[in-house]
CSV table of C-alpha atoms and ligand atoms in Angstrom, one decimal:
chain,number,residue,atom,x,y,z
A,21,MET,CA,-19.2,52.0,37.1
A,22,THR,CA,-21.1,54.0,34.4
A,23,ILE,CA,-19.5,53.9,31.0
A,24,THR,CA,-19.3,57.2,29.2
A,25,ARG,CA,-18.7,57.9,25.5
A,26,ALA,CA,-15.6,59.9,26.5
A,27,MET,CA,-14.1,56.7,28.1
A,28,LEU,CA,-14.6,54.9,24.8
A,29,GLU,CA,-13.0,57.8,22.9
A,30,THR,CA,-9.9,57.4,25.1
A,31,LEU,CA,-9.8,53.6,24.4
A,32,ASP,CA,-9.9,54.4,20.6
A,33,ARG,CA,-7.1,56.9,21.0
A,34,ASP,CA,-4.9,54.3,22.7
A,35,ASP,CA,-5.9,51.5,20.4
A,36,PRO,CA,-2.8,50.0,18.5
A,37,LEU,CA,-5.2,48.5,15.9
A,38,ALA,CA,-6.9,51.8,15.1
A,39,PRO,CA,-4.8,52.5,12.0
A,40,PHE,CA,-6.2,49.4,10.3
A,41,ARG,CA,-9.6,51.0,10.0
A,42,ASP,CA,-8.4,53.1,7.1
A,43,GLU,CA,-7.6,50.0,5.1
A,44,PHE,CA,-11.3,49.3,4.7
A,45,ASP,CA,-13.9,50.9,2.4
A,46,LEU,CA,-16.6,51.4,5.0
A,47,PRO,CA,-19.9,52.9,3.9
A,48,PRO,CA,-20.7,56.3,5.6
A,49,ASP,CA,-23.5,56.3,8.1
A,50,VAL,CA,-23.3,52.6,8.9
A,51,LEU,CA,-22.3,51.0,12.1
A,52,TYR,CA,-21.4,47.5,11.0
A,53,LEU,CA,-21.7,44.8,13.6
A,54,ASP,CA,-22.0,41.9,11.2
A,55,GLY,CA,-18.4,41.3,10.1
A,56,ASN,CA,-18.8,37.8,11.6
A,57,SER,CA,-21.3,37.0,8.8
A,58,LEU,CA,-19.9,39.0,5.8
A,59,GLY,CA,-16.6,41.0,6.3
A,60,VAL,CA,-16.3,44.5,4.8
A,61,LEU,CA,-14.5,45.4,1.6
A,62,PRO,CA,-10.7,46.0,2.0
A,63,LYS,CA,-9.5,48.9,-0.2
A,64,ALA,CA,-6.8,46.7,-1.5
A,65,ALA,CA,-9.4,44.1,-2.6
A,66,LYS,CA,-11.0,46.6,-5.0
A,67,ALA,CA,-7.6,47.4,-6.6
A,68,ARG,CA,-6.7,43.8,-6.8
A,69,MET,CA,-10.0,42.8,-8.4
A,70,THR,CA,-9.5,45.5,-11.0
A,71,ARG,CA,-6.0,44.2,-11.8
A,72,ALA,CA,-7.1,40.6,-11.9
A,73,VAL,CA,-9.9,41.3,-14.3
A,74,GLU,CA,-8.4,44.0,-16.5
A,75,GLN,CA,-4.8,42.9,-16.7
A,76,GLU,CA,-4.5,39.3,-15.7
A,77,TRP,CA,-7.7,38.1,-17.3
A,78,GLY,CA,-8.3,40.8,-19.9
A,79,ARG,CA,-4.7,41.0,-21.3
A,80,GLY,CA,-2.9,38.0,-20.0
A,81,LEU,CA,-5.7,35.5,-20.7
A,82,ILE,CA,-4.7,31.9,-20.3
A,83,ARG,CA,-1.0,32.9,-19.9
A,84,SER,CA,-1.9,34.2,-16.5
A,85,TRP,CA,-2.2,30.7,-15.0
A,86,ASN,CA,1.6,30.7,-15.1
A,87,ASP,CA,2.6,34.4,-15.4
A,88,ALA,CA,0.3,35.8,-12.7
A,89,GLY,CA,0.7,32.7,-10.5
A,90,TRP,CA,-3.0,31.8,-10.6
A,91,ILE,CA,-2.2,28.1,-10.2
A,92,ASP,CA,-0.5,28.7,-6.9
A,93,LEU,CA,-3.2,30.8,-5.4
A,94,PRO,CA,-4.9,28.0,-3.4
A,95,SER,CA,-1.6,27.1,-1.6
A,96,ARG,CA,-0.3,30.6,-1.3
A,97,VAL,CA,-3.5,32.0,0.3
A,98,GLY,CA,-3.8,28.8,2.4
A,99,GLY,CA,-0.2,29.4,3.6
A,100,ALA,CA,-1.1,32.9,4.7
A,101,ILE,CA,-4.2,31.7,6.5
A,102,ALA,CA,-2.1,29.0,8.3
A,103,GLY,CA,-0.2,31.8,10.0
A,104,LEU,CA,-3.5,33.0,11.6
A,105,ILE,CA,-4.6,29.6,12.9
A,106,GLY,CA,-1.5,28.0,14.4
A,107,ALA,CA,-0.7,25.8,11.4
A,108,ALA,CA,2.3,25.3,9.1
A,109,PRO,CA,2.0,26.8,5.6
A,110,ASP,CA,1.9,23.4,4.0
A,111,GLU,CA,-1.0,22.2,6.2
A,112,VAL,CA,-3.6,24.6,4.8
A,113,ILE,CA,-5.1,25.1,1.3
A,114,VAL,CA,-8.0,27.2,0.0
A,115,ALA,CA,-10.7,25.3,-1.9
A,116,ASP,CA,-14.4,24.9,-2.4
A,117,SER,CA,-16.9,26.0,0.3
A,118,THR,CA,-16.8,25.1,4.0
A,119,SER,CA,-19.7,22.7,3.4
A,120,VAL,CA,-17.8,20.8,0.7
A,121,ASN,CA,-14.7,20.7,2.7
A,122,ILE,CA,-16.5,19.2,5.7
A,123,PHE,CA,-17.7,16.4,3.4
A,124,LYS,CA,-14.2,15.8,2.0
A,125,LEU,CA,-12.4,15.8,5.4
A,126,ALA,CA,-15.1,13.8,7.2
A,127,ALA,CA,-14.8,11.2,4.5
A,128,ALA,CA,-11.0,11.3,4.7
A,129,ALA,CA,-11.1,10.8,8.5
A,130,LEU,CA,-13.5,7.9,8.2
A,131,ARG,CA,-11.1,6.2,5.8
A,132,LEU,CA,-8.4,6.5,8.4
A,133,GLN,CA,-10.6,4.8,11.0
A,134,PRO,CA,-11.7,1.4,9.7
A,135,GLY,CA,-14.0,-0.4,12.1
A,136,ARG,CA,-15.3,2.8,13.7
A,137,ARG,CA,-18.8,3.9,12.7
A,138,ILE,CA,-19.7,7.0,14.7
A,139,ILE,CA,-19.3,10.6,13.8
A,140,LEU,CA,-20.0,12.7,16.9
A,141,SER,CA,-21.2,16.4,16.8
A,142,GLU,CA,-23.5,18.6,18.8
A,143,PRO,CA,-27.2,19.4,18.4
A,144,GLY,CA,-27.6,22.9,17.2
A,145,ASN,CA,-24.3,23.0,15.4
A,146,PHE,CA,-24.4,25.1,12.3
A,147,PRO,CA,-26.9,23.4,10.0
A,148,THR,CA,-24.6,22.7,7.1
A,149,ASP,CA,-22.1,20.9,9.3
A,150,LEU,CA,-24.9,18.4,10.4
A,151,TYR,CA,-26.4,18.3,6.9
A,152,MET,CA,-23.1,17.4,5.2
A,153,LEU,CA,-22.5,14.6,7.8
A,154,GLN,CA,-26.1,13.3,7.3
A,155,GLY,CA,-25.5,13.3,3.5
A,156,LEU,CA,-22.2,11.5,3.9
A,157,ALA,CA,-23.7,8.8,6.2
A,158,GLU,CA,-26.6,8.3,3.8
A,159,PHE,CA,-24.2,8.0,0.9
A,160,LEU,CA,-22.3,5.3,2.8
A,161,GLY,CA,-25.5,3.3,3.1
A,162,GLY,CA,-25.7,3.1,6.9
A,163,ALA,CA,-22.1,2.2,7.4
A,164,VAL,CA,-21.7,5.2,9.7
A,165,GLU,CA,-24.0,7.0,12.0
A,166,VAL,CA,-24.1,10.7,13.0
A,167,ARG,CA,-24.6,11.1,16.7
A,168,THR,CA,-25.0,14.4,18.6
A,169,ALA,CA,-24.3,15.2,22.3
A,170,ALA,CA,-24.8,18.5,24.1
A,171,PRO,CA,-21.5,20.1,25.0
A,172,ALA,CA,-21.5,18.9,28.7
A,173,ASP,CA,-22.1,15.3,27.5
A,174,ILE,CA,-19.4,15.2,24.8
A,175,PRO,CA,-16.7,13.7,27.1
A,176,ALA,CA,-19.1,10.8,28.0
A,177,ALA,CA,-20.2,10.4,24.4
A,178,LEU,CA,-16.6,9.9,23.2
A,179,THR,CA,-16.7,6.1,23.2
A,180,ASP,CA,-14.2,3.8,21.5
A,181,ASP,CA,-16.4,3.4,18.4
A,182,VAL,CA,-16.2,7.1,17.6
A,183,ALA,CA,-14.3,7.7,14.4
A,184,LEU,CA,-14.5,11.5,14.3
A,185,LEU,CA,-15.6,14.4,16.5
A,186,LEU,CA,-16.8,17.4,14.4
A,187,LEU,CA,-17.3,20.6,16.4
A,188,THR,CA,-17.5,24.3,15.6
A,189,GLN,CA,-15.1,26.0,17.9
A,190,VAL,CA,-17.3,29.1,18.3
A,191,HIS,CA,-21.0,28.5,18.1
A,192,TYR,CA,-22.6,30.6,15.3
A,193,LYS,CA,-25.6,31.6,17.4
A,194,THR,CA,-24.5,31.7,21.0
A,195,GLY,CA,-20.9,32.7,20.6
A,196,ARG,CA,-19.9,30.0,23.1
A,197,MET,CA,-16.4,28.7,22.6
A,198,HIS,CA,-15.3,25.1,23.0
A,199,ASP,CA,-11.9,24.2,24.6
A,200,MET,CA,-10.3,22.9,21.5
A,201,ALA,CA,-7.2,21.5,23.2
A,202,ASP,CA,-9.1,19.7,25.9
A,203,LEU,CA,-11.7,18.1,23.6
A,204,THR,CA,-9.1,17.1,21.1
A,205,ALA,CA,-7.1,15.4,23.8
A,206,ARG,CA,-10.2,13.6,25.0
A,207,ALA,CA,-11.0,12.5,21.5
A,208,HIS,CA,-7.5,11.2,21.0
A,209,ALA,CA,-7.6,9.3,24.3
A,210,VAL,CA,-10.4,7.1,22.8
A,211,GLY,CA,-8.8,6.9,19.4
A,212,ALA,CA,-11.1,9.4,17.7
A,213,LEU,CA,-9.9,12.1,15.3
A,214,THR,CA,-11.1,15.7,15.3
A,215,LEU,CA,-12.4,18.1,12.7
A,216,TRP,CA,-12.8,21.7,13.9
A,217,ASP,CA,-15.0,24.2,12.0
A,218,LEU,CA,-13.2,27.5,12.4
A,219,SER,CA,-15.8,29.6,10.5
A,220,HIS,CA,-16.3,31.9,13.5
A,221,SER,CA,-12.7,31.7,14.7
A,222,ALA,CA,-10.3,32.4,11.9
A,223,GLY,CA,-9.4,36.0,12.0
A,224,ALA,CA,-11.2,36.5,15.3
A,225,LEU,CA,-9.3,34.4,17.8
A,226,ASP,CA,-5.7,33.4,18.4
A,227,VAL,CA,-6.4,29.8,17.2
A,228,ASP,CA,-3.5,27.3,17.6
A,229,LEU,CA,-4.4,24.1,15.8
A,230,ASN,CA,-1.1,22.4,16.2
A,231,ALA,CA,-0.8,23.3,19.9
A,232,ALA,CA,-4.2,21.7,20.4
A,233,GLY,CA,-3.2,18.7,18.4
A,234,ALA,CA,-6.1,19.1,16.0
A,235,ASP,CA,-6.3,16.6,13.1
A,236,PHE,CA,-8.5,18.4,10.6
A,237,ALA,CA,-10.1,21.8,10.3
A,238,VAL,CA,-12.2,23.9,7.9
A,239,GLY,CA,-13.3,27.5,7.8
A,240,CYS,CA,-14.9,30.4,5.9
A,241,GLY,CA,-13.2,33.0,3.8
A,242,TYR,CA,-16.0,35.6,3.8
A,243,LYS,CA,-16.4,36.2,7.5
A,244,TYR,CA,-13.6,37.6,9.6
A,245,LEU,CA,-11.1,37.1,6.8
A,246,ASN,CA,-12.9,39.7,4.7
A,247,GLY,CA,-12.7,37.7,1.5
A,248,GLY,CA,-15.9,38.9,0.0
A,249,PRO,CA,-19.4,37.3,-0.6
A,250,GLY,CA,-19.1,33.6,-1.3
A,251,ALA,CA,-15.3,33.6,-0.9
A,252,PRO,CA,-13.7,30.2,-1.1
A,253,ALA,CA,-13.1,28.3,2.2
A,254,PHE,CA,-9.9,26.8,3.7
A,255,LEU,CA,-9.1,23.4,5.0
A,256,PHE,CA,-6.3,22.1,7.3
A,257,VAL,CA,-4.8,18.6,7.4
A,258,ALA,CA,-2.2,18.0,10.1
A,259,ARG,CA,1.1,17.0,8.5
A,260,ARG,CA,1.1,13.6,10.3
A,261,HIS,CA,-2.1,12.6,8.4
A,262,GLN,CA,-1.1,14.0,5.0
A,263,GLY,CA,0.4,10.7,3.7
A,264,ALA,CA,-2.5,8.5,4.5
A,265,ALA,CA,-5.5,10.9,4.3
A,266,THR,CA,-7.3,10.8,1.0
A,267,GLN,CA,-10.6,12.5,0.1
A,268,PRO,CA,-13.3,11.2,-2.2
A,269,LEU,CA,-13.7,14.3,-4.5
A,270,SER,CA,-10.8,13.2,-6.6
A,271,GLY,CA,-10.8,15.9,-9.2
A,272,TRP,CA,-7.9,16.6,-11.5
A,273,MET,CA,-6.5,19.6,-9.5
A,274,GLY,CA,-5.8,17.2,-6.6
A,275,HIS,CA,-3.9,14.8,-9.0
A,276,ALA,CA,-0.2,14.4,-8.6
A,277,ALA,CA,0.3,15.6,-12.2
A,278,PRO,CA,-2.9,17.3,-13.5
A,279,PHE,CA,-1.3,18.2,-16.9
A,280,ASP,CA,-0.2,14.6,-17.6
A,281,PHE,CA,-3.8,13.9,-18.4
A,282,ASP,CA,-3.6,10.4,-17.1
A,283,ASP,CA,-6.7,8.2,-17.0
A,284,ARG,CA,-5.9,7.0,-13.6
A,285,TYR,CA,-6.3,9.2,-10.5
A,286,ARG,CA,-3.1,9.5,-8.4
A,287,PRO,CA,-3.3,11.9,-5.4
A,288,ALA,CA,-0.8,14.7,-5.1
A,289,ASP,CA,1.6,14.6,-2.2
A,290,GLY,CA,0.7,16.7,0.7
A,291,ILE,CA,-2.2,19.2,1.1
A,292,ARG,CA,-2.8,19.7,-2.7
A,293,ARG,CA,-4.7,16.4,-2.9
A,294,HIS,CA,-7.5,18.1,-1.1
A,295,LEU,CA,-8.2,20.3,-4.1
A,296,CYS,CA,-10.9,19.2,-6.5
A,297,GLY,CA,-11.5,21.3,-9.6
A,298,THR,CA,-10.2,24.6,-11.1
A,299,PRO,CA,-9.7,27.3,-8.4
A,300,PRO,CA,-11.9,30.4,-8.5
A,301,VAL,CA,-9.1,32.8,-9.4
A,302,LEU,CA,-11.0,36.1,-9.0
A,303,ALA,CA,-12.4,35.2,-5.6
A,304,LEU,CA,-9.0,33.9,-4.4
A,305,SER,CA,-7.3,37.1,-5.5
A,306,VAL,CA,-9.6,39.2,-3.4
A,307,LEU,CA,-9.4,36.8,-0.4
A,308,GLU,CA,-5.6,37.1,-0.6
A,309,GLU,CA,-5.9,40.8,0.1
A,310,GLY,CA,-8.3,40.3,3.1
A,311,VAL,CA,-5.9,37.7,4.6
A,312,ALA,CA,-2.9,39.9,4.0
A,313,ILE,CA,-4.3,42.7,6.1
A,314,MET,CA,-5.0,40.3,8.9
A,315,ALA,CA,-1.5,38.8,8.7
A,316,ARG,CA,0.0,42.2,9.4
A,317,ALA,CA,-2.1,42.6,12.6
A,318,ASP,CA,-1.2,40.6,15.6
A,319,MET,CA,-3.8,37.9,16.4
A,320,GLY,CA,-3.1,38.3,20.2
A,321,ARG,CA,-4.0,42.0,19.9
A,322,ILE,CA,-7.1,41.2,17.8
A,323,ARG,CA,-8.3,38.8,20.4
A,324,GLU,CA,-7.6,41.2,23.3
A,325,LYS,CA,-9.6,43.9,21.6
A,326,SER,CA,-12.4,41.5,20.6
A,327,CYS,CA,-12.8,40.5,24.2
A,328,ARG,CA,-12.9,44.1,25.3
A,329,LEU,CA,-15.5,45.0,22.7
A,330,GLY,CA,-17.7,42.1,23.7
A,331,ASP,CA,-17.4,43.0,27.4
A,332,LEU,CA,-18.2,46.6,26.7
A,333,PHE,CA,-21.2,45.7,24.5
A,334,ILE,CA,-22.7,43.6,27.2
A,335,ALA,CA,-22.1,46.3,29.8
A,336,LEU,CA,-23.6,49.0,27.6
A,337,VAL,CA,-26.7,46.9,26.9
A,338,GLU,CA,-27.2,46.5,30.6
A,339,GLN,CA,-26.6,50.2,31.2
A,340,MET,CA,-28.8,51.6,28.5
A,341,CYS,CA,-31.5,48.9,27.8
A,342,GLY,CA,-32.3,47.8,31.3
A,343,ASP,CA,-33.7,44.3,31.3
A,344,SER,CA,-35.1,44.5,27.7
A,345,PHE,CA,-33.0,41.6,26.5
A,346,GLY,CA,-31.8,38.2,27.6
A,347,PHE,CA,-28.2,37.3,27.1
A,348,ILE,CA,-27.6,34.1,25.0
A,349,SER,CA,-23.8,34.4,25.0
A,350,PRO,CA,-21.5,33.6,27.9
A,351,ARG,CA,-20.6,36.6,30.0
A,352,GLU,CA,-17.0,35.6,30.4
A,353,ALA,CA,-14.9,36.7,27.5
A,354,ASP,CA,-12.6,33.6,27.7
A,355,ARG,CA,-15.7,31.4,27.0
A,356,ARG,CA,-16.9,33.5,24.1
A,357,GLY,CA,-15.9,34.1,20.5
A,358,SER,CA,-16.2,37.5,18.8
A,359,HIS,CA,-19.9,38.0,18.8
A,360,VAL,CA,-22.6,38.5,21.4
A,361,SER,CA,-26.2,37.4,21.0
A,362,LEU,CA,-29.2,38.9,22.8
A,363,SER,CA,-32.6,37.3,23.0
A,364,HIS,CA,-36.0,39.0,22.5
A,365,SER,CA,-39.3,37.5,21.2
A,366,ASP,CA,-39.5,40.5,18.8
A,367,GLY,CA,-35.9,40.0,17.8
A,368,TYR,CA,-36.4,40.0,14.0
A,369,ALA,CA,-38.4,43.3,14.0
A,370,ILE,CA,-35.9,45.0,16.4
A,371,MET,CA,-33.0,44.1,14.2
A,372,GLN,CA,-34.9,45.4,11.1
A,373,ALA,CA,-35.5,48.7,13.0
A,374,LEU,CA,-31.8,48.9,13.9
A,375,ILE,CA,-30.8,48.2,10.3
A,376,ALA,CA,-33.1,51.0,9.1
A,377,ARG,CA,-31.1,53.3,11.3
A,378,GLY,CA,-27.8,52.1,9.8
A,379,VAL,CA,-26.8,49.8,12.7
A,380,ILE,CA,-26.3,46.4,11.0
A,381,GLY,CA,-26.3,43.1,12.9
A,382,ASP,CA,-28.3,40.1,12.1
A,383,PHE,CA,-31.1,37.8,13.3
A,384,ARG,CA,-30.9,34.0,13.9
A,385,ALA,CA,-34.2,32.2,14.5
A,386,PRO,CA,-36.1,32.0,16.7
A,387,ASP,CA,-35.1,34.9,18.9
A,388,ALA,CA,-31.4,35.8,18.6
A,389,LEU,CA,-30.1,39.3,17.8
A,390,ARG,CA,-26.5,38.8,16.8
A,391,PHE,CA,-23.7,41.5,17.0
A,392,GLY,CA,-20.2,40.7,15.7
A,393,PHE,CA,-17.1,42.5,16.8
A,394,THR,CA,-14.3,43.0,14.2
A,395,PRO,CA,-11.3,44.6,15.9
A,396,LEU,CA,-9.6,45.8,12.7
A,397,TYR,CA,-12.3,48.2,11.7
A,398,LEU,CA,-14.6,48.7,14.7
A,399,ARG,CA,-14.1,51.6,17.1
A,400,HIS,CA,-15.1,51.4,20.8
A,401,VAL,CA,-17.4,54.5,20.3
A,402,ASP,CA,-19.2,52.6,17.6
A,403,LEU,CA,-20.6,50.3,20.3
A,404,TRP,CA,-21.8,53.3,22.3
A,405,ASP,CA,-23.6,54.7,19.3
A,406,ALA,CA,-25.1,51.3,18.3
A,407,VAL,CA,-26.4,50.5,21.7
A,408,ALA,CA,-27.8,54.1,22.0
A,409,HIS,CA,-29.9,53.4,18.9
A,410,LEU,CA,-31.0,50.0,20.3
A,411,ALA,CA,-32.1,51.7,23.6
A,412,ASP,CA,-34.0,54.3,21.6
A,413,ILE,CA,-35.8,51.7,19.5
A,414,MET,CA,-36.9,49.9,22.7
A,415,ARG,CA,-38.0,53.1,24.4
A,416,THR,CA,-40.1,54.3,21.5
A,417,GLY,CA,-41.4,50.9,20.4
A,418,GLU,CA,-40.4,51.9,16.9
A,419,TYR,CA,-39.8,48.2,16.0
A,420,ARG,CA,-43.6,47.5,16.3
A,421,GLN,CA,-44.2,49.3,12.9
A,422,ASP,CA,-45.5,47.1,10.2
A,423,ARG,CA,-42.6,47.6,7.9
A,424,PHE,CA,-40.3,45.8,10.3
A,425,GLN,CA,-42.4,42.6,10.6
A,426,THR,CA,-42.0,40.9,7.2
A,427,LYS,CA,-39.1,38.4,6.9
A,428,ALA,CA,-36.7,38.6,4.0
A,429,ALA,CA,-35.1,35.6,2.3
A,430,VAL,CA,-31.8,36.2,4.1
A,431,THR,CA,-31.9,37.2,7.7
B,503,LIG,C1,-20.8,30.3,8.0
B,503,LIG,C2,-20.6,28.9,8.4
B,503,LIG,C3,-20.5,27.9,7.4
B,503,LIG,C4,-20.8,28.2,5.9
B,503,LIG,O1,-20.6,27.2,5.1
B,503,LIG,P1,-20.7,27.5,3.5
B,503,LIG,O2,-20.4,26.2,2.8
B,503,LIG,O3,-19.7,28.6,3.2
B,503,LIG,O4,-22.1,28.0,3.2
B,503,LIG,C5,-20.3,26.6,7.8
B,503,LIG,N1,-20.1,26.3,9.1
B,503,LIG,C6,-20.2,27.2,10.1
B,503,LIG,C7,-20.0,26.9,11.5
B,503,LIG,C8,-20.4,28.6,9.7
B,503,LIG,O5,-20.5,29.5,10.7
């Protein structure tokens, strides 16, 4: 069946999420298919940043730690994120970056698993996930080993010396989604714990950490949660581990009583012990607004629209671009997160040509053109218009121009 633009207009008219688009400050003349890398600016975030800077900081000064509730921001925003990922409010806190949280929670998991020396992940996982594990293993002087196994080989690689399985639920490049409940159960069957990276899941999928029995999780604030560039990250520790799990970055904000100024570190009860230093108040304030919008939408509806957008995008590329591209992502929506990657040997130049026309996706070496679908502010017709540009660029060969060939620092 041929898809028409009119069909997509009808889908937009009937879309229960359509009103959310107005809550975002979208630049005119841009079709933004990169909210999986950096979410757009919520209008409420702008107002909140102004208030946080001018009133809370400018006028309230240090009094705002109490009066404006700054000190509670990490647990308050964490509690709101918990509602999006199937966790209880006291199982999630916002702190540091995803990279740092991986280090903290992988170390915490190892401490719970004396005698086990393997951390298992997959080759081609997001680099920082592997790098942080490598750094941790090196720091521990060879006491642990990082091993990787391709997705199909993970069940067999789960042997009874595995301490921890660290996987990213939705792969950053391919969009392929792991079965979190199944792999968690397999890990538990051999006594291993699990740490799930939800960077491409939180705010995009109806994640249910507790239904899956997950032990630990981390994720990004600046992707689907629209927390702004460099927004702090979140971490999850299942309540059953909170008494025993301790992390090595034992900074004063994770102390049981930071303002007692004790010489001796004593971890806070519960999730707060996973804090390290002073929270980034301005960034947390903005993130709170991004998360609040998401919390008013229904994650089931978001997932449903995300799957439809991904299916439509694939169908439109086939309809308008012939066989110009390979498909890196799974065709079946239930095996995919909220982005689709195409392959082409001139992928970088093609993406630059698209961006020059105001269609923004991104490029992941060596050959992936990545397009993210953010159901709260993307319309079905946007996909039509984006793919029409892509088809035109391929037909005219516009991407071969010199100006599209030079790589920038950030792709
Ligand atoms: C984006 C992303 C990160 C980012 O980590 P930072 O510490 O915020 O730079 C980590 N892991 C995955 C899987 C990601 O997609």
